Every structure is written in structure tokens, then in C-alpha cells.
Amino acid sequence: MMQVSPDTATTSLPIGSDADLAWVRQRVRQTAAELGFGLVQQTKLVTAASELARNTLVHGGGGHLEITPLTTGPNRGLRLTFLDTGPGIRDIEQAMTDGFTTGGGLGLGLSGAKRLVNEFDFDSRPGEGTTVTIAAWVSGLPSPRAGAG
Amino acid sequence: MEQDAAADSAAARLVGSFLERRREQIAQRWADEPLFRTVFTVSRDEAVEASKAVVDALSAVAVTGRLEDIEAPGFRAVRDQLGRMVASRARSGFTSAQIADEVAGLRGSVTELMRGEFPDPAAPDAKDCVLSLALLMGTLRLVVMETALSAGEELIARQRQQLLEVATPVIKLWEGVVAVPLIGTLDSARSQVVMESLLNAVVSEQARYAILDITGVPTVDTLVAQHLMKTVAAARLMGAECIVSGIRPAIAQTIVHLGIDLGTVLTHAGLADALAYALERQGIEVSPRATAGAGRL
Amino acid sequence: MNGGPFGGLTPVPVLALGDILLVTLQGELHDGTAEQLQEDITHRIAQGNASGVVIDISGVEIIDSFLGRILAEIASTARLLAARTVVAGMRPAVAITLAELGLTLPGLHTALNTERAMDLLASPRSPVQKGT
């Protein structure tokens, strides 16, 4: 990956309540707009963030989000890392399947969020917690869009 | 070694002051060289001014002694100008190698002037100065090359963007009916742009019907088919109906062969059929005017 | 953005226009507020004689799978209570995102704006929206 230099300004937000979800959406929207993401890309990012933050809240029992603007390489981007210390996800394959749900959504949380961003990384250990990292790049220049998930 | 270094930097400073002193003469000569002459065709004064800017930059670089450093601050001032010159030469069909040769062509006249500064051109300090000047001119050539390459990249990116915008005109066909006639290969980026422009037009025209005409699209692969289906789904969510028209027989076959299910997509053979459908659904009937008009122009 | 102080859950007002319930969603919507709205609408249909529900979402900047589920559930509950639901004014960026997400909400009637939604509900009870 290209994040060689130290990350400039990582913002950390708590995810512990409904209101935190709303705040997460606002902050992600604002940061994405500042970085020059177009309206559709902003909306996709905010939606992905909302899905993942809700996962952190509902399945991870709360945690936090790290927002990192990526401005080092030739492209601008945004990285979001969702961390919790909850029970973890036992079957990642299954969790990534469309329609699989343990919460109250439509079972599109993880798999759906993956489709909305350029990069998606998932790490979960039973009993230790879950970390989901997503990144998106401002398009316009040839975008490094990962193969459709 | 230390003495060499000292001699080098002394020579570099001499070159710097020489360039500053003979700025006018050098610029006059350079203005007649192909690089400047062909770019600044309107007035020779312009060519002279541009040449002076380059001489000033070289002089600034020489004074700092960083003769071989393409990142030397002195060059920064002329990068923009060089970029414009390079772009102008590139538009005339010159390759970056040919442009670099033209930069190399500037060396002769300035070296000649420099030799004239010394009573004995064979003296060691004269040789040092000529060598330093040659280094400096070589670096200028590299700077131009580099400018040419990055300008090329920017140009490609910009043209790509323009192509995306130009290639997707959204047309209002009727009150409440918008259409995009697609021509050429659809890649992922273009499909995105098409989807956005069409849906934005649906809002701005409050159009209930949006037609995607793919008569001019040579091939449809799985990814393009997915984009078509997403566009249709998005339009439906907004309260509009998206119709795909102009699926040629070959493409229809491909779609079947690929096993793509366009089941949810409303299709029509041609743009006219799609429009007729949209009009009919809105209760609009188009018919020839009653008999009287027959045969008149 | 129409935030209101966080934590203070101001319910979304449900207006009655004749026998149609009109709801306008705007800005940031908390999960709790959305769930509350779902209950309110269900009650209002069950109590009164509402034959249709129009949900104007032209002021909504994002719909995730949670809010998507709420909208779908409002529609199917209403249907069980013999009322039709139309979601009006979805923004292009939101629609594109939902399509990408795979959340196409097949059971939902949609319209470009509130006026069209009203027209749709006023029209005879025939299959308004194309099934295929």
C-alpha cells in the first residue's frame, strides 16, 4: 500500500450510541467533502460508514472510529477504521454473504459496505474484537477500483 | 579534491554572473533558436522575454552551485513557462525527445558568447566555466524533459475527464422524457458518469422516463450489464422508469451467452420505440395531422 | 442540516391530508427516531381511515440498510392494513448508493415528488408501478 509516510491527522470518534452514529456520518461527510470527493462518492462513503459503525455498535458492543485523510500519494483518499473489543465474528465468510444477518438490518451491512468503497479489510478474532478498515480514493483520475466484490 | 570542488563552485559562480551580465545578448540569440521562435510566433519581443526568464533561472541556479540539481529552486520560476512551451511544441506534433534536442540546441550560442569572455579560451578557468555551463544546460534539458512528461500525464487525465463529459449528453426528448445516446465502449468510469448525468436530468426535468440508448455501444460485458441494471434500479427508486433501447442482435446474443439476467430491465428495440412507449404511458398520442397537409412541403 | 441537539429525539410529525398521511424526513435521522416514526404511522393507519402514506425523502442525504429496512417495513405493514405507501423525491446520489448496495426495495412505490405521489395514490387501485 502507499501509506508510507506518517498519517497526518487521524481523528478518533467514539461509537457508543445512536447519537454517535449520527455524529460519525456528519464527520465522515465533512471530511470527504473537504478532500474533494464528489457528491455520489461522499454519499457512498457515508453510507458505508453508517453500516460499519452500526455493526460496531450492535455486534461489537461499541468501540470507535478512526478517520484518516490520505494525502501522501498522487491521489487523495480517506481511510476509516472501525474498532471494537466485542465478541468478534466467528465465520467471516458467512458474515460477508449478502442476506446474512444477526442484527436487525437487511443483512447487507458488511458485504454492502464493501461494494461502496475501493478497499476493504477485515480482521476479527473470537473473543478479542473486530477491526474493519475501508478506504476510498477521489476518482477522476484512473481509480484503483478493486475488482467487484 | 577539495580544490576541485572549490574550483567548481567558483566556476559555477562565474557562470552565474556571466549569465546575469550577458542576459540581453543571450536572450536575443535564443529568441532566434527554434525552441523559442516556433513557440512565440506572434512577436519576437515575447520570445526575447521568455528567453530572459530562462536565462534568469539558469543564473539563479548557477549562483547556488547546484548545477546538476533539477529540483534547484531557481528552476521553479520557469517551470510554468517551460510547461506551456513544451505543451505548445507537443501540440505541433513534437515528441519530448525532439523538444529536448531543441533545448540542447540553445547550448551552442551561449557557449560561444562565453568563450568570447576569455582572452585565452584554452586557459583552465575558461575550460572550467565552459564545462559548468554545459552541465547547467544539460540539467535544463532534463527539467524540460521532466516537464514534458508530467504535462503529458496531466493532459491525458484532463482529456479523459473531458471525454467522459462530452461523450454523455443527456437530451430532453419530450416533456418528462430524457435520453442518453451512448456511443463507444463503456467502461466502469464512463458508466458511472452516464448514470449520474441521467439521474440528475431525471430530477432537473422531473422526467418520469429515462432512456439509455446503447445502439452505438459495440460490446456489453458483465460489468456494463451490471451498470445498466444499477441505473435502472436507481431510477426506479427515484420514481422514474429507465428504459434501455438499441440492443443490437449481436449484443443480445452476448448477453444471453454470458448468462446475464436483464430480467428487471425494460428494453425496446430502438430509441423511437422507447420514446413511443414513454409517450403512450403518459397518455400522449402522436398522429399525422388530418388529411389536408398531405403532399405539401 | 436539520440536526436538533443530539440525544433529544424530536419525533417526525405525521400530517393528515384527507385520507393520506404525509411525512417529511429531513437531514440526520437517528435510529430511534426512525423506529418511533414506524410505530406512529402504523398506529395512525390502524386508528383512522388513511388509505395512503407519502414519505417525502427529498431532504434525506443518506439511506443505509437500517433506514431502508424501516421504509420497507412501513410499506409492508401499511399494505397489511390496506394502505399504500409511496416514497417520494429520493436524491440521485442516494439512489445510486442504494443500487450499489443491492438495496433495491422492490416492494416500495416511488415517485419523483410529493405531488406525483399524491396523484399516484389518487389513481384507481390498479397495479400502479410496473412489476417487471
mmCIF file of C-alpha atoms in Angstrom, chain B:
data_model
loop_
_atom_site.group_PDB
_atom_site.id
_atom_site.type_symbol
_atom_site.label_atom_id
_atom_site.label_comp_id
_atom_site.label_asym_id
_atom_site.label_seq_id
_atom_site.Cartn_x
_atom_site.Cartn_y
_atom_site.Cartn_z
ATOM 1 C CA MET B 1 39.628 17.036 -4.386
ATOM 2 C CA GLU B 2 38.779 19.949 -2.141
ATOM 3 C CA GLN B 3 40.483 22.258 -4.545
ATOM 4 C CA ASP B 4 38.496 20.771 -7.399
ATOM 5 C CA ALA B 5 35.276 21.386 -5.535
ATOM 6 C CA ALA B 6 36.314 24.923 -4.774
ATOM 7 C CA ALA B 7 37.219 25.469 -8.404
ATOM 8 C CA ASP B 8 33.881 24.007 -9.471
ATOM 9 C CA SER B 9 31.849 26.285 -7.284
ATOM 10 C CA ALA B 10 33.974 29.252 -8.317
ATOM 11 C CA ALA B 11 33.282 28.338 -11.939
ATOM 12 C CA ALA B 12 29.580 27.963 -11.187
ATOM 13 C CA ARG B 13 29.517 31.449 -9.667
ATOM 14 C CA LEU B 14 31.361 32.817 -12.677
ATOM 15 C CA VAL B 15 28.787 31.193 -14.955
ATOM 16 C CA GLY B 16 26.055 32.728 -12.836
ATOM 17 C CA SER B 17 27.452 36.231 -13.086
ATOM 18 C CA PHE B 18 28.177 35.744 -16.796
ATOM 19 C CA LEU B 19 24.555 34.802 -17.436
ATOM 20 C CA GLU B 20 23.374 37.788 -15.476
ATOM 21 C CA ARG B 21 25.722 40.162 -17.281
ATOM 22 C CA ARG B 22 25.074 38.896 -20.800
ATOM 23 C CA ARG B 23 21.387 38.264 -20.257
ATOM 24 C CA GLU B 24 20.320 40.592 -23.067
ATOM 25 C CA GLN B 25 22.655 39.149 -25.714
ATOM 26 C CA ILE B 26 21.879 35.537 -24.815
ATOM 27 C CA ALA B 27 18.158 36.206 -24.919
ATOM 28 C CA GLN B 28 18.483 37.899 -28.303
ATOM 29 C CA ARG B 29 20.269 34.858 -29.704
ATOM 30 C CA TRP B 30 17.946 32.332 -28.111
ATOM 31 C CA ALA B 31 14.902 34.128 -29.436
ATOM 32 C CA ASP B 32 16.037 33.046 -32.905
ATOM 33 C CA GLU B 33 16.530 29.403 -31.921
ATOM 34 C CA PRO B 34 13.738 27.004 -32.974
ATOM 35 C CA LEU B 35 12.549 26.344 -29.412
ATOM 36 C CA PHE B 36 11.550 29.965 -28.737
ATOM 37 C CA ARG B 37 10.999 31.110 -32.309
ATOM 38 C CA THR B 38 8.387 28.466 -33.040
ATOM 39 C CA VAL B 39 6.536 28.855 -29.755
ATOM 40 C CA PHE B 40 6.325 32.638 -29.681
ATOM 41 C CA THR B 41 5.299 33.230 -33.257
ATOM 42 C CA VAL B 42 3.355 36.416 -32.725
ATOM 43 C CA SER B 43 6.122 38.722 -31.636
ATOM 44 C CA ARG B 44 9.857 38.379 -31.330
ATOM 45 C CA ASP B 45 9.808 40.522 -28.190
ATOM 46 C CA GLU B 46 7.808 37.835 -26.500
ATOM 47 C CA ALA B 47 10.407 35.257 -27.448
ATOM 48 C CA VAL B 48 13.124 37.523 -26.045
ATOM 49 C CA GLU B 49 11.218 37.989 -22.792
ATOM 50 C CA ALA B 50 10.691 34.252 -22.443
ATOM 51 C CA SER B 51 14.371 33.647 -23.130
ATOM 52 C CA LYS B 52 15.326 36.171 -20.474
ATOM 53 C CA ALA B 53 13.197 34.362 -17.921
ATOM 54 C CA VAL B 54 15.050 31.131 -18.671
ATOM 55 C CA VAL B 55 18.450 32.862 -18.506
ATOM 56 C CA ASP B 56 17.498 34.369 -15.133
ATOM 57 C CA ALA B 57 16.517 30.950 -13.846
ATOM 58 C CA LEU B 58 19.791 29.407 -15.004
ATOM 59 C CA SER B 59 21.715 32.242 -13.451
ATOM 60 C CA ALA B 60 19.928 31.785 -10.125
ATOM 61 C CA VAL B 61 20.690 28.074 -10.187
ATOM 62 C CA ALA B 62 24.344 28.609 -11.093
ATOM 63 C CA VAL B 63 24.894 31.047 -8.232
ATOM 64 C CA THR B 64 23.757 28.410 -5.744
ATOM 65 C CA GLY B 65 26.208 25.940 -7.281
ATOM 66 C CA ARG B 66 23.545 23.234 -7.772
ATOM 67 C CA LEU B 67 24.328 22.813 -11.451
ATOM 68 C CA GLU B 68 23.062 19.247 -11.707
ATOM 69 C CA ASP B 69 20.045 19.503 -9.456
ATOM 70 C CA ILE B 70 16.778 19.514 -11.388
ATOM 71 C CA GLU B 71 14.999 20.365 -8.126
ATOM 72 C CA ALA B 72 17.087 23.546 -7.623
ATOM 73 C CA PRO B 73 14.790 26.369 -6.531
ATOM 74 C CA GLY B 74 15.914 28.563 -9.415
ATOM 75 C CA PHE B 75 14.128 26.319 -11.909
ATOM 76 C CA ARG B 76 10.827 26.619 -10.096
ATOM 77 C CA ALA B 77 10.259 30.084 -11.506
ATOM 78 C CA VAL B 78 10.372 28.872 -15.115
ATOM 79 C CA ARG B 79 8.627 25.524 -14.788
ATOM 80 C CA ASP B 80 5.282 27.029 -15.683
ATOM 81 C CA GLN B 81 6.697 28.793 -18.695
ATOM 82 C CA LEU B 82 8.595 25.706 -19.841
ATOM 83 C CA GLY B 83 5.440 23.694 -19.362
ATOM 84 C CA ARG B 84 3.494 26.000 -21.653
ATOM 85 C CA MET B 85 6.286 25.939 -24.236
ATOM 86 C CA VAL B 86 6.505 22.172 -24.114
ATOM 87 C CA ALA B 87 2.731 21.873 -24.447
ATOM 88 C CA SER B 88 2.805 24.191 -27.449
ATOM 89 C CA ARG B 89 5.561 22.134 -29.128
ATOM 90 C CA ALA B 90 3.733 18.917 -28.281
ATOM 91 C CA ARG B 91 0.608 20.264 -29.959
ATOM 92 C CA SER B 92 2.645 20.796 -33.122
ATOM 93 C CA GLY B 93 3.371 17.096 -33.017
ATOM 94 C CA PHE B 94 6.834 17.144 -31.488
ATOM 95 C CA THR B 95 7.881 14.292 -29.217
ATOM 96 C CA SER B 96 9.516 15.080 -25.895
ATOM 97 C CA ALA B 97 12.835 13.780 -27.295
ATOM 98 C CA GLN B 98 12.657 16.278 -30.150
ATOM 99 C CA ILE B 99 11.851 19.070 -27.727
ATOM 100 C CA ALA B 100 14.841 18.068 -25.622
ATOM 101 C CA ASP B 101 17.005 18.304 -28.730
ATOM 102 C CA GLU B 102 15.791 21.829 -29.266
ATOM 103 C CA VAL B 103 16.819 22.666 -25.714
ATOM 104 C CA ALA B 104 20.227 21.193 -26.419
ATOM 105 C CA GLY B 105 20.375 23.496 -29.443
ATOM 106 C CA LEU B 106 20.440 26.504 -27.104
ATOM 107 C CA ARG B 107 23.853 25.499 -25.855
ATOM 108 C CA GLY B 108 25.861 26.488 -28.936
ATOM 109 C CA SER B 109 25.129 30.196 -28.904
ATOM 110 C CA VAL B 110 25.580 30.708 -25.180
ATOM 111 C CA THR B 111 28.840 28.739 -25.161
ATOM 112 C CA GLU B 112 30.154 30.854 -27.989
ATOM 113 C CA LEU B 113 29.371 34.015 -26.038
ATOM 114 C CA MET B 114 31.105 32.612 -23.005
ATOM 115 C CA ARG B 115 34.236 31.725 -24.908
ATOM 116 C CA GLY B 116 34.392 35.314 -26.081
ATOM 117 C CA GLU B 117 34.683 36.397 -22.434
ATOM 118 C CA PHE B 118 38.102 34.844 -22.117
ATOM 119 C CA PRO B 119 41.193 36.179 -23.880
ATOM 120 C CA ASP B 120 42.587 32.649 -23.941
ATOM 121 C CA PRO B 121 39.806 30.065 -24.360
ATOM 122 C CA ALA B 122 42.307 27.311 -23.612
ATOM 123 C CA ALA B 123 43.065 28.618 -20.089
ATOM 124 C CA PRO B 124 41.986 26.305 -17.225
ATOM 125 C CA ASP B 125 39.414 28.705 -15.772
ATOM 126 C CA ALA B 126 37.859 29.165 -19.191
ATOM 127 C CA LYS B 127 37.574 25.405 -19.581
ATOM 128 C CA ASP B 128 36.048 25.095 -16.106
ATOM 129 C CA CYS B 129 33.447 27.697 -16.924
ATOM 130 C CA VAL B 130 32.510 26.129 -20.247
ATOM 131 C CA LEU B 131 32.209 22.754 -18.550
ATOM 132 C CA SER B 132 29.977 24.190 -15.809
ATOM 133 C CA LEU B 133 27.819 25.878 -18.403
ATOM 134 C CA ALA B 134 27.500 22.578 -20.281
ATOM 135 C CA LEU B 135 26.399 20.837 -17.067
ATOM 136 C CA LEU B 136 23.864 23.540 -16.399
ATOM 137 C CA MET B 137 22.421 23.334 -19.912
ATOM 138 C CA GLY B 138 22.226 19.569 -19.579
ATOM 139 C CA THR B 139 20.209 19.987 -16.399
ATOM 140 C CA LEU B 140 17.872 22.435 -18.138
ATOM 141 C CA ARG B 141 17.293 19.761 -20.763
ATOM 142 C CA LEU B 142 16.359 17.282 -18.045
ATOM 143 C CA VAL B 143 13.999 19.786 -16.446
ATOM 144 C CA VAL B 144 12.278 20.291 -19.789
ATOM 145 C CA MET B 145 12.037 16.532 -20.345
ATOM 146 C CA GLU B 146 10.511 16.078 -16.928
ATOM 147 C CA THR B 147 8.071 18.935 -17.509
ATOM 148 C CA ALA B 148 7.097 17.358 -20.811
ATOM 149 C CA LEU B 149 6.375 14.018 -19.204
ATOM 150 C CA SER B 150 4.256 15.376 -16.367
ATOM 151 C CA ALA B 151 2.444 17.700 -18.763
ATOM 152 C CA GLY B 152 1.648 14.649 -20.867
ATOM 153 C CA GLU B 153 0.164 12.872 -17.900
ATOM 154 C CA GLU B 154 -1.939 15.855 -16.932
ATOM 155 C CA LEU B 155 -3.118 16.242 -20.494
ATOM 156 C CA ILE B 156 -4.198 12.618 -20.639
ATOM 157 C CA ALA B 157 -6.061 12.905 -17.352
ATOM 158 C CA ARG B 158 -7.765 16.109 -18.447
ATOM 159 C CA GLN B 159 -8.734 14.750 -21.838
ATOM 160 C CA ARG B 160 -10.062 11.620 -20.198
ATOM 161 C CA GLN B 161 -12.271 13.755 -17.987
ATOM 162 C CA GLN B 162 -13.420 15.893 -20.910
ATOM 163 C CA LEU B 163 -14.156 12.823 -22.963
ATOM 164 C CA LEU B 164 -16.283 11.480 -20.153
ATOM 165 C CA GLU B 165 -18.322 14.669 -20.027
ATOM 166 C CA VAL B 166 -18.565 15.289 -23.747
ATOM 167 C CA ALA B 167 -19.466 11.716 -24.559
ATOM 168 C CA THR B 168 -22.578 11.667 -22.404
ATOM 169 C CA PRO B 169 -25.056 14.331 -23.432
ATOM 170 C CA VAL B 170 -28.432 13.992 -21.801
ATOM 171 C CA ILE B 171 -31.202 15.058 -24.167
ATOM 172 C CA LYS B 172 -34.742 16.040 -23.304
ATOM 173 C CA LEU B 173 -36.871 14.262 -25.881
ATOM 174 C CA TRP B 174 -40.261 15.352 -24.645
ATOM 175 C CA GLU B 175 -41.820 16.812 -21.555
ATOM 176 C CA GLY B 176 -40.947 14.251 -18.925
ATOM 177 C CA VAL B 177 -38.705 12.112 -21.141
ATOM 178 C CA VAL B 178 -34.886 12.301 -21.092
ATOM 179 C CA ALA B 179 -32.421 10.145 -23.005
ATOM 180 C CA VAL B 180 -28.703 9.425 -23.311
ATOM 181 C CA PRO B 181 -27.496 8.009 -26.619
ATOM 182 C CA LEU B 182 -24.344 6.094 -25.756
ATOM 183 C CA ILE B 183 -21.600 5.801 -28.338
ATOM 184 C CA GLY B 184 -18.393 3.867 -27.945
ATOM 185 C CA THR B 185 -17.064 1.494 -25.367
ATOM 186 C CA LEU B 186 -18.475 1.724 -21.881
ATOM 187 C CA ASP B 187 -16.009 1.255 -19.087
ATOM 188 C CA SER B 188 -16.683 1.466 -15.411
ATOM 189 C CA ALA B 189 -15.807 5.154 -15.056
ATOM 190 C CA ARG B 190 -17.939 6.160 -18.005
ATOM 191 C CA SER B 191 -20.881 4.076 -16.845
ATOM 192 C CA GLN B 192 -20.738 5.957 -13.554
ATOM 193 C CA VAL B 193 -20.792 9.312 -15.302
ATOM 194 C CA VAL B 194 -23.667 8.221 -17.533
ATOM 195 C CA MET B 195 -25.659 7.019 -14.552
ATOM 196 C CA GLU B 196 -25.126 10.260 -12.668
ATOM 197 C CA SER B 197 -25.913 12.555 -15.581
ATOM 198 C CA LEU B 198 -29.057 10.671 -16.495
ATOM 199 C CA LEU B 199 -30.375 10.593 -12.933
ATOM 200 C CA ASN B 200 -29.550 14.262 -12.392
ATOM 201 C CA ALA B 201 -31.535 15.043 -15.538
ATOM 202 C CA VAL B 202 -34.427 12.997 -14.170
ATOM 203 C CA VAL B 203 -34.531 15.386 -11.212
ATOM 204 C CA SER B 204 -33.932 18.635 -13.101
ATOM 205 C CA GLU B 205 -36.507 17.786 -15.799
ATOM 206 C CA GLN B 206 -38.784 15.939 -13.396
ATOM 207 C CA ALA B 207 -38.760 13.215 -16.018
ATOM 208 C CA ARG B 208 -40.733 10.063 -15.420
ATOM 209 C CA TYR B 209 -39.000 8.272 -18.238
ATOM 210 C CA ALA B 210 -35.258 7.965 -18.811
ATOM 211 C CA ILE B 211 -33.970 6.204 -21.915
ATOM 212 C CA LEU B 212 -30.496 4.684 -22.201
ATOM 213 C CA ASP B 213 -29.855 4.071 -25.878
ATOM 214 C CA ILE B 214 -26.958 1.684 -26.474
ATOM 215 C CA THR B 215 -27.188 1.471 -30.280
ATOM 216 C CA GLY B 216 -23.661 2.857 -30.539
ATOM 217 C CA VAL B 217 -22.111 0.575 -27.957
ATOM 218 C CA PRO B 218 -20.004 -2.148 -29.587
ATOM 219 C CA THR B 219 -19.963 -4.657 -26.748
ATOM 220 C CA VAL B 220 -21.677 -5.312 -23.487
ATOM 221 C CA ASP B 221 -19.874 -7.342 -20.857
ATOM 222 C CA THR B 222 -20.954 -8.420 -17.407
ATOM 223 C CA LEU B 223 -19.740 -5.226 -15.787
ATOM 224 C CA VAL B 224 -21.575 -2.970 -18.217
ATOM 225 C CA ALA B 225 -24.727 -5.050 -17.847
ATOM 226 C CA GLN B 226 -24.467 -4.641 -14.079
ATOM 227 C CA HIS B 227 -24.188 -0.886 -14.504
ATOM 228 C CA LEU B 228 -27.261 -0.843 -16.726
ATOM 229 C CA MET B 229 -29.199 -2.752 -14.104
ATOM 230 C CA LYS B 230 -27.998 -0.454 -11.327
ATOM 231 C CA THR B 231 -29.075 2.585 -13.328
ATOM 232 C CA VAL B 232 -32.491 1.057 -13.842
ATOM 233 C CA ALA B 233 -32.774 0.230 -10.139
ATOM 234 C CA ALA B 234 -31.670 3.713 -9.083
ATOM 235 C CA ALA B 235 -34.128 5.385 -11.458
ATOM 236 C CA ARG B 236 -36.934 3.264 -10.069
ATOM 237 C CA LEU B 237 -36.028 4.261 -6.517
ATOM 238 C CA MET B 238 -36.334 7.888 -7.577
ATOM 239 C CA GLY B 239 -39.762 7.330 -9.048
ATOM 240 C CA ALA B 240 -38.757 7.220 -12.699
ATOM 241 C CA GLU B 241 -38.679 4.403 -15.195
ATOM 242 C CA CYS B 242 -35.496 3.651 -17.083
ATOM 243 C CA ILE B 243 -35.749 2.031 -20.496
ATOM 244 C CA VAL B 244 -32.787 0.501 -22.328
ATOM 245 C CA SER B 245 -33.089 0.740 -26.090
ATOM 246 C CA GLY B 246 -30.988 -0.231 -29.082
ATOM 247 C CA ILE B 247 -29.748 -3.622 -28.001
ATOM 248 C CA ARG B 248 -28.367 -4.981 -31.271
ATOM 249 C CA PRO B 249 -28.827 -8.694 -32.045
ATOM 250 C CA ALA B 250 -25.134 -9.459 -31.517
ATOM 251 C CA ILE B 251 -25.238 -7.820 -28.108
ATOM 252 C CA ALA B 252 -28.446 -9.598 -27.214
ATOM 253 C CA GLN B 253 -26.675 -12.874 -28.008
ATOM 254 C CA THR B 254 -23.661 -11.929 -25.910
ATOM 255 C CA ILE B 255 -25.912 -11.081 -23.004
ATOM 256 C CA VAL B 256 -27.587 -14.471 -23.230
ATOM 257 C CA HIS B 257 -24.250 -16.266 -23.621
ATOM 258 C CA LEU B 258 -22.792 -14.536 -20.587
ATOM 259 C CA GLY B 259 -25.787 -15.706 -18.625
ATOM 260 C CA ILE B 260 -26.657 -12.148 -17.618
ATOM 261 C CA ASP B 261 -30.209 -11.772 -16.436
ATOM 262 C CA LEU B 262 -31.593 -8.445 -17.606
ATOM 263 C CA GLY B 263 -34.971 -9.589 -16.321
ATOM 264 C CA THR B 264 -35.756 -6.416 -14.395
ATOM 265 C CA VAL B 265 -34.723 -4.139 -17.243
ATOM 266 C CA LEU B 266 -37.340 -2.822 -19.627
ATOM 267 C CA THR B 267 -35.944 -2.971 -23.147
ATOM 268 C CA HIS B 268 -37.041 -1.687 -26.544
ATOM 269 C CA ALA B 269 -35.578 -2.298 -29.978
ATOM 270 C CA GLY B 270 -34.899 1.318 -30.895
ATOM 271 C CA LEU B 271 -34.880 4.793 -29.404
ATOM 272 C CA ALA B 272 -38.079 5.611 -31.304
ATOM 273 C CA ASP B 273 -39.864 2.592 -29.821
ATOM 274 C CA ALA B 274 -38.736 3.584 -26.354
ATOM 275 C CA LEU B 275 -39.989 7.135 -26.867
ATOM 276 C CA ALA B 276 -43.298 5.848 -28.224
ATOM 277 C CA TYR B 277 -43.663 3.688 -25.135
ATOM 278 C CA ALA B 278 -42.887 6.616 -22.801
ATOM 279 C CA LEU B 279 -45.392 8.837 -24.578
ATOM 280 C CA GLU B 280 -48.080 6.218 -24.573
ATOM 281 C CA ARG B 281 -47.632 5.611 -20.865
ATOM 282 C CA GLN B 282 -48.137 9.325 -20.263
ATOM 283 C CA GLY B 283 -51.307 9.256 -22.314
ATOM 284 C CA ILE B 284 -49.800 11.249 -25.166
ATOM 285 C CA GLU B 285 -50.741 10.282 -28.677
ATOM 286 C CA VAL B 286 -48.758 11.379 -31.704
ATOM 287 C CA SER B 287 -50.517 11.063 -35.052
ATOM 288 C CA PRO B 288 -50.224 12.647 -38.502
ATOM 289 C CA ARG B 289 -52.204 15.848 -38.937
ATOM 290 C CA ALA B 290 -55.561 15.315 -40.620
ATOM 291 C CA THR B 291 -55.538 14.755 -44.398
ATOM 292 C CA ALA B 292 -55.210 18.384 -45.567
ATOM 293 C CA GLY B 293 -51.443 18.551 -45.173
ATOM 294 C CA ALA B 294 -50.645 15.635 -47.472
ATOM 295 C CA GLY B 295 -48.125 16.355 -50.213
ATOM 296 C CA ARG B 296 -47.170 19.824 -49.017
ATOM 297 C CA LEU B 297 -43.611 20.615 -48.076
#
